[in-house]
């Protein structure tokens, strides 16, 4: 009788469909932030992780693995099992960096599964308060003369590409000065060594409110609550910039070949996280907008970035310094 019972139990196990989804649902989740602690990607990952633990009822940890402008950490996720336990938090750089370096160990289009957009931070054009540049039209007019320098936070950053895109749309010939981060660039604009800067709003807003920098325009689709009197680039009326927007946006990705069930479960969780009032407020404090989306919308946003910036990078021959 005992043998019969054991046999029946084994048959029952064999008849139960095995599911990687079921196996991984309660396992710890690693959120890869492929940059150093303290930056936009790292902070975003940690805000999400705190709430995601509660929504999924499982351990969620953030892992930092910096190097090669995010490619090292991203490659770890690209090579991971597609069971939903190794995820990547990345930004526009997922598209731009491989085009600039030309030696990415993965193709971002095929190596990752989009899950959800997370947040976006608009870029802003700032000048020293004594600058004669009052409007976007002024900035464009001087740019056509090629007579002044604009600072950014590094080759291939969102800030750098925003300047290049404005120049491309308006015929501007800016002398672009690349810094290793926004802080050093801002100090030189404040000191008058450089005329203007394109920066993330969350990096520049304190200087703007302190009167050390003057905001000319934000590059968001609409005016931002933190600077309600500052117009958008779109409002400038400058030919070629009627629909111009540019933001740093982050998204959540998994490895390629994740099951639809796993993607749906994680997307549903992320939507709950990003609609939570505490998360919305936390991002707002950082001048970011919590921005949940479907996997398809996330994929479309990164595809649009690819079609916009990659041809520009190739045409201008942008390379790492």
XYZ file of C-alpha atoms in Angstrom:
321
model
C 0.000 0.000 0.000
C 2.890 2.325 0.838
C 4.457 1.760 -2.610
C 1.124 2.457 -4.262
C 0.811 5.747 -2.360
C 4.326 6.838 -3.350
C 3.656 5.952 -6.978
C 0.418 7.931 -6.943
C 2.227 10.934 -5.489
C 4.911 10.781 -8.205
C 2.258 10.560 -10.916
C 0.553 13.623 -9.399
C 3.818 15.583 -9.513
C 4.407 14.629 -13.130
C 0.884 15.668 -14.039
C 1.361 19.123 -12.494
C 2.667 21.539 -15.157
C 6.067 23.007 -14.190
C 6.280 26.789 -14.489
C 9.300 29.066 -14.296
C 6.768 31.763 -13.421
C 5.636 29.858 -10.349
C 9.193 28.967 -9.401
C 10.479 32.553 -9.568
C 7.458 34.388 -8.151
C 8.767 34.219 -4.566
C 12.493 34.449 -5.303
C 14.435 37.675 -4.604
C 14.507 40.186 -7.443
C 17.681 42.095 -8.330
C 17.310 45.525 -9.881
C 20.519 46.320 -11.740
C 21.524 50.004 -11.660
C 24.504 49.981 -14.066
C 26.008 53.211 -12.732
C 27.576 54.395 -9.476
C 25.391 54.966 -6.394
C 23.790 58.376 -5.979
C 22.953 59.186 -9.594
C 19.583 59.396 -11.330
C 19.436 55.691 -12.249
C 20.475 54.500 -8.788
C 18.027 56.770 -6.958
C 15.222 55.762 -9.311
C 15.921 52.065 -8.778
C 15.879 52.455 -4.989
C 12.597 54.373 -4.954
C 10.994 51.660 -7.081
C 12.542 48.800 -5.086
C 11.125 50.040 -1.782
C 7.537 49.886 -3.037
C 7.987 46.873 -5.297
C 8.885 44.761 -2.244
C 5.498 45.568 -0.779
C 3.511 45.033 -3.992
C 5.128 41.712 -4.918
C 5.641 40.463 -1.389
C 9.216 39.428 -2.115
C 12.730 40.718 -1.519
C 13.880 43.347 -4.027
C 17.491 44.508 -3.903
C 19.367 47.104 -5.949
C 22.769 46.145 -7.325
C 25.228 48.701 -8.697
C 27.702 47.560 -11.314
C 29.223 50.617 -12.946
C 31.576 50.698 -15.926
C 31.699 51.312 -19.679
C 28.922 53.920 -19.422
C 26.435 51.365 -18.150
C 27.250 48.548 -20.551
C 28.846 46.218 -17.965
C 25.830 46.101 -15.659
C 23.410 45.976 -18.577
C 25.238 42.979 -20.016
C 24.821 41.106 -16.721
C 21.049 41.326 -17.119
C 21.200 40.530 -20.839
C 22.920 37.231 -19.969
C 20.622 36.342 -17.044
C 17.849 33.736 -17.076
C 14.559 35.259 -18.294
C 12.649 34.314 -15.142
C 11.935 37.820 -13.844
C 14.494 37.805 -11.037
C 17.175 39.912 -12.790
C 15.940 43.263 -14.077
C 17.597 46.390 -15.471
C 16.829 50.026 -14.723
C 18.191 52.084 -17.608
C 17.692 55.348 -19.461
C 18.147 56.877 -22.917
C 21.772 55.808 -22.644
C 20.734 52.204 -23.317
C 20.299 53.361 -26.928
C 22.926 56.094 -27.235
C 25.953 54.521 -25.537
C 26.323 51.493 -27.860
C 26.097 53.820 -30.870
C 28.861 56.023 -29.446
C 31.211 53.299 -28.217
C 30.494 50.868 -31.043
C 31.493 47.819 -29.011
C 28.448 46.925 -26.937
C 28.331 43.222 -26.004
C 24.610 43.196 -26.841
C 22.042 44.629 -29.230
C 19.593 46.481 -26.999
C 16.706 45.702 -29.366
C 17.086 41.930 -29.000
C 18.858 41.517 -25.654
C 16.139 42.948 -23.415
C 12.396 42.701 -22.769
C 10.690 46.065 -22.061
C 8.459 45.988 -18.974
C 7.507 49.577 -18.099
C 8.602 53.154 -18.300
C 9.434 54.477 -14.796
C 9.989 58.235 -14.786
C 11.168 61.144 -16.870
C 13.077 64.323 -16.098
C 13.018 67.187 -18.618
C 16.158 68.983 -19.669
C 16.444 72.748 -19.295
C 18.439 75.464 -21.059
C 20.150 77.767 -18.555
C 22.463 80.769 -18.780
C 24.309 83.000 -16.365
C 21.912 85.691 -15.082
C 23.862 88.468 -16.816
C 23.631 86.786 -20.230
C 21.912 88.684 -23.064
C 20.175 85.407 -23.991
C 16.602 85.883 -22.804
C 14.717 83.537 -25.118
C 15.172 80.431 -27.234
C 15.141 82.711 -30.280
C 18.164 84.561 -28.862
C 19.968 81.276 -28.241
C 19.259 80.081 -31.786
C 20.271 83.385 -33.397
C 23.626 83.450 -31.615
C 24.117 79.781 -32.399
C 23.829 80.452 -36.098
C 26.764 82.837 -35.738
C 28.756 80.108 -33.980
C 30.032 82.559 -31.407
C 29.470 80.961 -28.043
C 29.978 77.810 -26.006
C 27.402 75.513 -24.452
C 28.216 73.111 -21.625
C 26.932 69.591 -21.084
C 27.665 66.751 -18.641
C 29.608 64.514 -21.022
C 29.862 63.103 -24.532
C 26.709 61.274 -25.574
C 24.631 62.318 -22.565
C 21.037 63.422 -22.989
C 22.246 66.986 -22.467
C 24.852 66.747 -25.219
C 22.434 65.229 -27.705
C 19.795 67.874 -26.924
C 22.251 70.606 -27.957
C 23.126 68.751 -31.151
C 19.445 68.226 -31.984
C 18.675 71.926 -31.536
C 21.639 72.809 -33.730
C 20.501 70.351 -36.377
C 16.948 71.737 -36.368
C 17.949 75.411 -36.503
C 21.317 75.551 -38.235
C 23.180 76.334 -35.015
C 26.965 75.828 -34.775
C 27.617 75.654 -31.060
C 30.982 75.080 -29.471
C 30.074 72.275 -27.090
C 32.184 71.899 -23.944
C 31.971 68.422 -22.415
C 32.331 68.135 -18.643
C 32.480 65.055 -16.434
C 29.133 65.694 -14.812
C 26.638 68.519 -14.479
C 28.143 70.040 -11.330
C 31.394 71.190 -12.898
C 29.569 72.489 -15.962
C 27.161 74.531 -13.841
C 30.005 76.118 -11.892
C 31.622 77.364 -15.100
C 28.325 78.768 -16.399
C 27.719 80.485 -13.051
C 31.265 81.875 -13.215
C 30.808 83.120 -16.783
C 33.454 80.887 -18.369
C 30.766 79.259 -20.533
C 27.713 81.046 -21.903
C 24.994 78.425 -21.532
C 24.255 74.888 -20.393
C 21.728 72.159 -21.073
C 21.108 70.141 -17.925
C 18.569 67.872 -16.248
C 16.017 69.914 -14.353
C 16.705 68.037 -11.116
C 20.387 69.065 -11.277
C 19.761 72.699 -12.211
C 16.650 73.675 -10.251
C 18.463 74.592 -7.010
C 20.818 76.972 -8.865
C 17.861 78.467 -10.737
C 15.858 79.100 -7.564
C 18.935 80.563 -5.882
C 19.354 83.036 -8.760
C 22.751 81.656 -9.777
C 21.423 80.485 -13.154
C 18.549 81.761 -15.283
C 16.290 79.251 -17.003
C 15.574 80.154 -20.618
C 13.298 77.229 -21.461
C 12.417 73.710 -20.403
C 12.399 70.957 -23.001
C 9.311 69.170 -21.693
C 5.980 68.864 -23.465
C 4.408 71.346 -21.046
C 5.587 73.749 -18.364
C 6.804 72.159 -15.148
C 5.314 72.881 -11.703
C 8.730 73.676 -10.236
C 9.266 76.562 -12.731
C 5.776 77.645 -13.853
C 6.992 80.942 -15.361
C 9.602 79.296 -17.599
C 8.285 78.554 -21.110
C 8.862 75.362 -23.052
C 11.034 75.258 -26.160
C 7.876 74.469 -28.127
C 6.376 77.797 -27.017
C 9.294 79.744 -28.505
C 7.820 79.830 -31.981
C 11.262 79.159 -33.489
C 11.070 77.393 -36.833
C 12.204 73.781 -36.517
C 11.441 73.611 -32.792
C 7.642 73.634 -32.958
C 7.462 70.097 -31.543
C 10.826 69.895 -29.797
C 10.980 68.022 -26.503
C 13.858 66.223 -24.848
C 13.953 64.408 -21.528
C 15.947 61.847 -19.653
C 13.620 58.896 -19.180
C 14.125 55.618 -17.395
C 12.587 52.229 -18.019
C 12.512 48.744 -16.519
C 13.784 45.839 -18.628
C 14.366 42.128 -18.250
C 16.423 39.729 -20.346
C 15.160 38.648 -23.748
C 12.629 35.804 -24.039
C 10.740 36.479 -20.827
C 7.360 34.775 -20.768
C 4.271 36.954 -21.392
C 2.995 35.901 -17.950
C 6.149 37.144 -16.212
C 6.117 40.433 -18.126
C 2.428 40.973 -17.338
C 2.968 40.266 -13.628
C 5.880 42.703 -13.382
C 4.154 45.380 -15.447
C 1.049 45.188 -13.278
C 3.231 45.549 -10.184
C 5.102 48.530 -11.656
C 1.862 50.326 -12.532
C 0.762 49.959 -8.906
C 4.137 51.218 -7.696
C 4.175 54.249 -9.984
C 0.601 55.238 -9.136
C 1.261 55.093 -5.397
C 0.938 58.672 -4.022
C 4.120 58.369 -1.958
C 6.146 57.304 -5.015
C 4.598 60.041 -7.170
C 5.486 62.602 -4.492
C 9.026 61.283 -4.086
C 9.702 61.609 -7.807
C 8.057 65.051 -7.872
C 10.453 66.176 -5.136
C 13.245 65.212 -7.535
C 11.539 67.194 -10.355
C 10.715 63.902 -12.087
C 7.372 62.585 -13.267
C 6.347 59.035 -12.381
C 5.305 57.571 -15.708
C 3.948 54.003 -15.897
C 3.361 52.475 -19.309
C 2.667 49.218 -21.093
C 5.595 47.117 -22.345
C 4.629 48.095 -25.889
C 4.690 51.820 -25.054
C 8.080 51.405 -23.390
C 9.474 49.662 -26.461
C 8.056 52.381 -28.728
C 9.674 55.143 -26.666
C 13.126 53.580 -26.886
C 12.638 52.840 -30.590
C 11.795 56.503 -31.163
C 14.962 57.474 -29.282
C 16.934 55.126 -31.509
C 15.539 56.685 -34.672
C 16.269 60.191 -33.372
C 19.713 60.026 -31.788
C 21.538 57.141 -33.459
C 21.542 58.738 -36.953
C 22.707 61.981 -35.324
C 25.541 60.207 -33.495
C 26.674 58.512 -36.701
C 26.382 61.614 -38.849
C 28.367 63.778 -36.421
C 30.849 61.014 -35.687
C 30.379 61.357 -31.912
C 32.967 59.244 -30.105
C 33.968 58.815 -26.461
C 36.684 61.152 -25.238
